[in-house]
Tab-separated table of C-alpha atoms in Angstrom:
chain	number	residue	atom	x	y	z
A	152	MET	CA	21.012	56.514	-64.494
A	153	LYS	CA	23.908	54.037	-64.493
A	154	SER	CA	26.324	56.891	-65.232
A	155	ILE	CA	25.162	58.882	-62.226
A	156	LYS	CA	25.627	55.841	-59.948
A	157	HIS	CA	29.148	55.326	-61.292
A	158	ILE	CA	30.014	58.978	-60.795
A	159	LEU	CA	28.668	58.912	-57.228
A	160	VAL	CA	30.610	55.729	-56.411
A	161	LEU	CA	33.791	57.191	-57.913
A	162	ALA	CA	33.331	60.464	-56.020
A	163	SER	CA	32.771	58.541	-52.765
A	164	ILE	CA	35.969	56.550	-53.285
A	165	ILE	CA	37.984	59.727	-53.955
A	166	ILE	CA	36.581	61.455	-50.860
A	167	LEU	CA	37.208	58.357	-48.714
A	168	ALA	CA	40.772	58.022	-49.987
A	169	ALA	CA	41.508	61.683	-49.314
A	170	SER	CA	40.109	61.499	-45.783
A	171	CYS	CA	42.167	58.407	-44.910
A	172	SER	CA	45.503	60.068	-45.410
A	173	ASP	CA	48.417	58.814	-43.294
A	174	ASP	CA	49.529	62.393	-42.625
A	175	ASP	CA	48.840	63.300	-39.024
A	176	PRO	CA	48.172	66.969	-38.478
A	177	ILE	CA	51.086	68.859	-36.990
A	178	ALA	CA	50.254	70.511	-33.699
A	179	VAL	CA	50.533	74.256	-34.033
A	180	ASN	CA	51.869	76.108	-31.020
A	181	GLU	CA	50.482	79.552	-31.771
A	182	GLU	CA	51.923	82.759	-30.431
A	183	GLU	CA	50.394	83.968	-27.209
A	184	VAL	CA	48.069	86.973	-26.920
A	185	ILE	CA	49.762	89.349	-24.499
A	186	THR	CA	48.228	92.650	-23.478
A	187	THR	CA	50.174	93.340	-20.285
A	188	LEU	CA	53.829	92.967	-19.354
A	189	THR	CA	54.909	93.624	-15.770
A	190	VAL	CA	58.437	93.400	-14.394
A	191	THR	CA	58.947	93.571	-10.639
A	192	LEU	CA	62.470	94.488	-9.494
A	193	THR	CA	63.170	93.918	-5.790
A	194	PRO	CA	66.485	95.196	-4.359
A	195	GLN	CA	68.438	92.247	-2.936
A	196	ASP	CA	69.651	94.367	-0.027
A	197	GLY	CA	66.088	95.378	0.910
A	198	GLY	CA	63.898	98.276	-0.005
A	199	ALA	CA	60.818	98.955	-2.051
A	200	ALA	CA	60.214	97.062	-5.281
A	201	ILE	CA	60.202	98.920	-8.600
A	202	THR	CA	57.578	98.000	-11.186
A	203	LEU	CA	57.831	98.341	-14.956
A	204	ASN	CA	54.386	97.988	-16.512
A	205	SER	CA	53.003	98.073	-20.048
A	206	VAL	CA	49.312	97.695	-20.846
A	207	ASP	CA	48.095	97.535	-24.453
A	208	LEU	CA	44.507	96.306	-24.378
A	209	ASP	CA	43.832	97.011	-28.062
A	210	GLY	CA	46.976	95.299	-29.359
A	211	ASP	CA	47.785	96.718	-32.780
A	212	GLY	CA	44.819	99.089	-32.469
A	213	PRO	CA	44.961	102.855	-32.563
A	214	ASN	CA	45.797	103.362	-28.865
A	215	ALA	CA	49.421	103.366	-27.768
A	216	PRO	CA	50.368	101.149	-24.832
A	217	VAL	CA	50.402	102.748	-21.393
A	218	ILE	CA	53.979	102.382	-20.106
A	219	THR	CA	54.939	103.191	-16.514
A	220	VAL	CA	58.022	102.859	-14.337
A	221	SER	CA	57.219	103.225	-10.628
A	222	ASN	CA	60.580	104.631	-9.491
A	223	ASN	CA	64.237	105.168	-10.351
A	224	LEU	CA	66.842	102.450	-9.953
A	225	ALA	CA	69.615	102.896	-7.390
A	226	ILE	CA	73.304	102.918	-8.390
A	227	ASN	CA	75.463	99.888	-7.570
A	228	THR	CA	72.443	97.755	-6.726
A	229	THR	CA	71.380	94.241	-7.668
A	230	TYR	CA	67.679	93.500	-8.077
A	231	THR	CA	65.809	90.225	-8.245
A	232	GLY	CA	63.583	90.437	-11.326
A	233	VAL	CA	60.349	88.627	-12.130
A	234	THR	CA	58.506	89.107	-15.427
A	235	LYS	CA	54.796	88.428	-15.777
A	236	VAL	CA	52.693	88.510	-18.947
A	237	LEU	CA	48.890	88.574	-19.091
A	238	ASN	CA	46.129	88.368	-21.660
A	239	GLU	CA	43.566	90.817	-20.316
A	240	THR	CA	41.227	90.391	-23.269
A	241	GLU	CA	39.856	87.416	-21.331
A	242	ASP	CA	37.803	87.607	-18.140
A	243	PRO	CA	39.361	86.741	-15.812
A	244	ALA	CA	42.740	87.726	-17.219
A	245	GLU	CA	44.840	84.788	-18.391
A	246	ASN	CA	48.280	84.530	-16.784
A	247	VAL	CA	50.301	83.733	-19.927
A	248	THR	CA	53.457	83.428	-17.790
A	249	VAL	CA	52.289	79.936	-16.792
A	250	GLU	CA	52.162	78.886	-20.453
A	251	VAL	CA	55.562	80.467	-21.150
A	252	LEU	CA	57.035	78.471	-18.256
A	253	GLU	CA	55.352	75.220	-19.343
A	254	GLU	CA	56.627	75.736	-22.913
A	255	GLY	CA	60.013	77.017	-21.740
A	256	ILE	CA	62.008	75.412	-24.562
A	257	ASP	CA	59.877	77.447	-26.988
A	258	HIS	CA	60.278	80.822	-25.236
A	259	GLN	CA	62.916	83.232	-24.003
A	260	PHE	CA	62.783	86.760	-22.626
A	261	PHE	CA	65.520	89.131	-23.755
A	262	TYR	CA	66.567	92.304	-21.910
A	263	THR	CA	68.398	94.713	-24.211
A	264	PHE	CA	69.831	97.972	-22.873
A	265	SER	CA	70.651	101.148	-24.771
A	266	GLY	CA	73.681	101.889	-22.565
A	267	ASN	CA	76.046	100.095	-20.226
A	268	THR	CA	74.942	101.098	-16.710
A	269	VAL	CA	72.514	98.164	-16.367
A	270	SER	CA	72.911	94.440	-17.056
A	271	THR	CA	70.950	91.248	-16.471
A	272	SER	CA	71.640	87.575	-15.794
A	273	TYR	CA	69.184	84.722	-16.178
A	274	THR	CA	68.306	82.726	-13.052
A	275	ASP	CA	65.864	80.189	-14.508
A	276	SER	CA	66.048	77.550	-17.202
A	277	ASP	CA	63.964	75.312	-19.445
A	278	ALA	CA	63.999	71.493	-19.594
A	279	ASN	CA	67.205	71.642	-21.696
A	280	GLY	CA	69.038	73.904	-19.236
A	281	ASN	CA	68.676	77.005	-21.424
A	282	PRO	CA	67.294	80.276	-20.042
A	283	ILE	CA	63.665	81.351	-20.130
A	284	GLY	CA	64.131	84.743	-18.466
A	285	ILE	CA	61.007	84.944	-16.322
A	286	ASN	CA	63.371	85.145	-13.346
A	287	PHE	CA	66.607	87.117	-13.555
A	288	THR	CA	68.889	89.527	-11.737
A	289	LEU	CA	69.398	93.118	-12.828
A	290	SER	CA	72.481	95.027	-11.719
A	291	THR	CA	73.233	98.739	-11.976
A	292	THR	CA	76.563	100.571	-11.881
A	293	ASP	CA	76.733	104.355	-12.436
A	294	THR	CA	74.123	107.074	-12.633
A	295	GLY	CA	72.497	107.669	-15.979
A	296	SER	CA	69.475	107.177	-18.166
A	297	GLU	CA	68.912	104.405	-20.632
A	298	ASN	CA	66.184	102.276	-22.120
A	299	VAL	CA	65.558	98.586	-21.625
A	300	THR	CA	63.711	96.708	-24.339
A	301	ILE	CA	62.069	93.547	-23.071
A	302	SER	CA	61.215	90.993	-25.751
A	303	LEU	CA	59.550	87.609	-25.453
A	304	ILE	CA	60.571	85.462	-28.404
A	305	HIS	CA	58.476	82.460	-29.419
A	306	GLU	CA	60.506	79.510	-30.715
A	307	PRO	CA	63.915	81.195	-30.471
A	308	ASN	CA	67.020	79.497	-31.813
A	309	LYS	CA	68.568	78.880	-28.396
A	310	SER	CA	71.639	77.378	-30.063
A	311	GLY	CA	72.300	80.648	-31.911
A	312	ALA	CA	75.516	82.477	-31.028
A	313	GLY	CA	75.064	84.425	-27.789
A	314	VAL	CA	71.350	83.624	-27.418
A	315	VAL	CA	71.600	81.741	-24.109
A	316	GLU	CA	73.704	84.630	-22.798
A	317	GLY	CA	70.863	87.021	-23.620
A	318	SER	CA	71.767	88.399	-27.055
A	319	ILE	CA	68.670	88.658	-29.226
A	320	THR	CA	70.746	89.123	-32.405
A	321	ASN	CA	70.712	85.440	-33.469
A	322	ALA	CA	67.515	84.407	-31.679
A	323	ASP	CA	65.275	84.235	-34.767
A	324	GLY	CA	61.733	83.117	-33.832
A	325	GLU	CA	58.695	85.380	-33.572
A	326	SER	CA	58.091	88.178	-31.108
A	327	ASP	CA	55.179	87.571	-28.713
A	328	VAL	CA	55.680	90.968	-27.079
A	329	GLU	CA	58.273	93.749	-27.126
A	330	VAL	CA	58.220	96.818	-24.880
A	331	THR	CA	60.768	99.580	-24.257
A	332	PHE	CA	60.919	101.186	-20.804
A	333	PRO	CA	62.882	104.338	-19.888
A	334	LEU	CA	65.149	103.853	-16.879
A	335	THR	CA	66.852	106.391	-14.658
A	336	ILE	CA	69.698	105.217	-12.421
A	337	GLN	CA	70.620	107.530	-9.535
């Protein structure tokens, strides 16, 4: 009987010592769940807005995302761009853009084009003065067709070469969402 008491006391001491560790848990900033990405492009000289929209309600499931572009872009035009991301698996839908803005130092949108008739410039910044990319300008030059890939990177290396200028090459981090839209400029 004495042996059992000693074993129980010893086990209690070990459990107590393990639970009193000085190591504080590290807060984990998990990647966001994003089902919908919408970009609204409004011509700075007036006119109707153009919407790029991607909805993927089943994520990595069997259904492909539904991708739409509401209209063609005009040549030699500058647009004010706003990107919005949602989690529509929740009811009501969660506006993840708010979280991206609040955690701006841990996020950046990248706009990568397959050609050279369209370009973007960031117009917003995080607490360190680096871009987030929710707000931007998009400018067109000649007629043509090309794709734009929009990527939201979680915990990018914003000090990587070219990253704050919009190059995803050295961004590292994890992709929260990535969508390619076909564009026609005419």
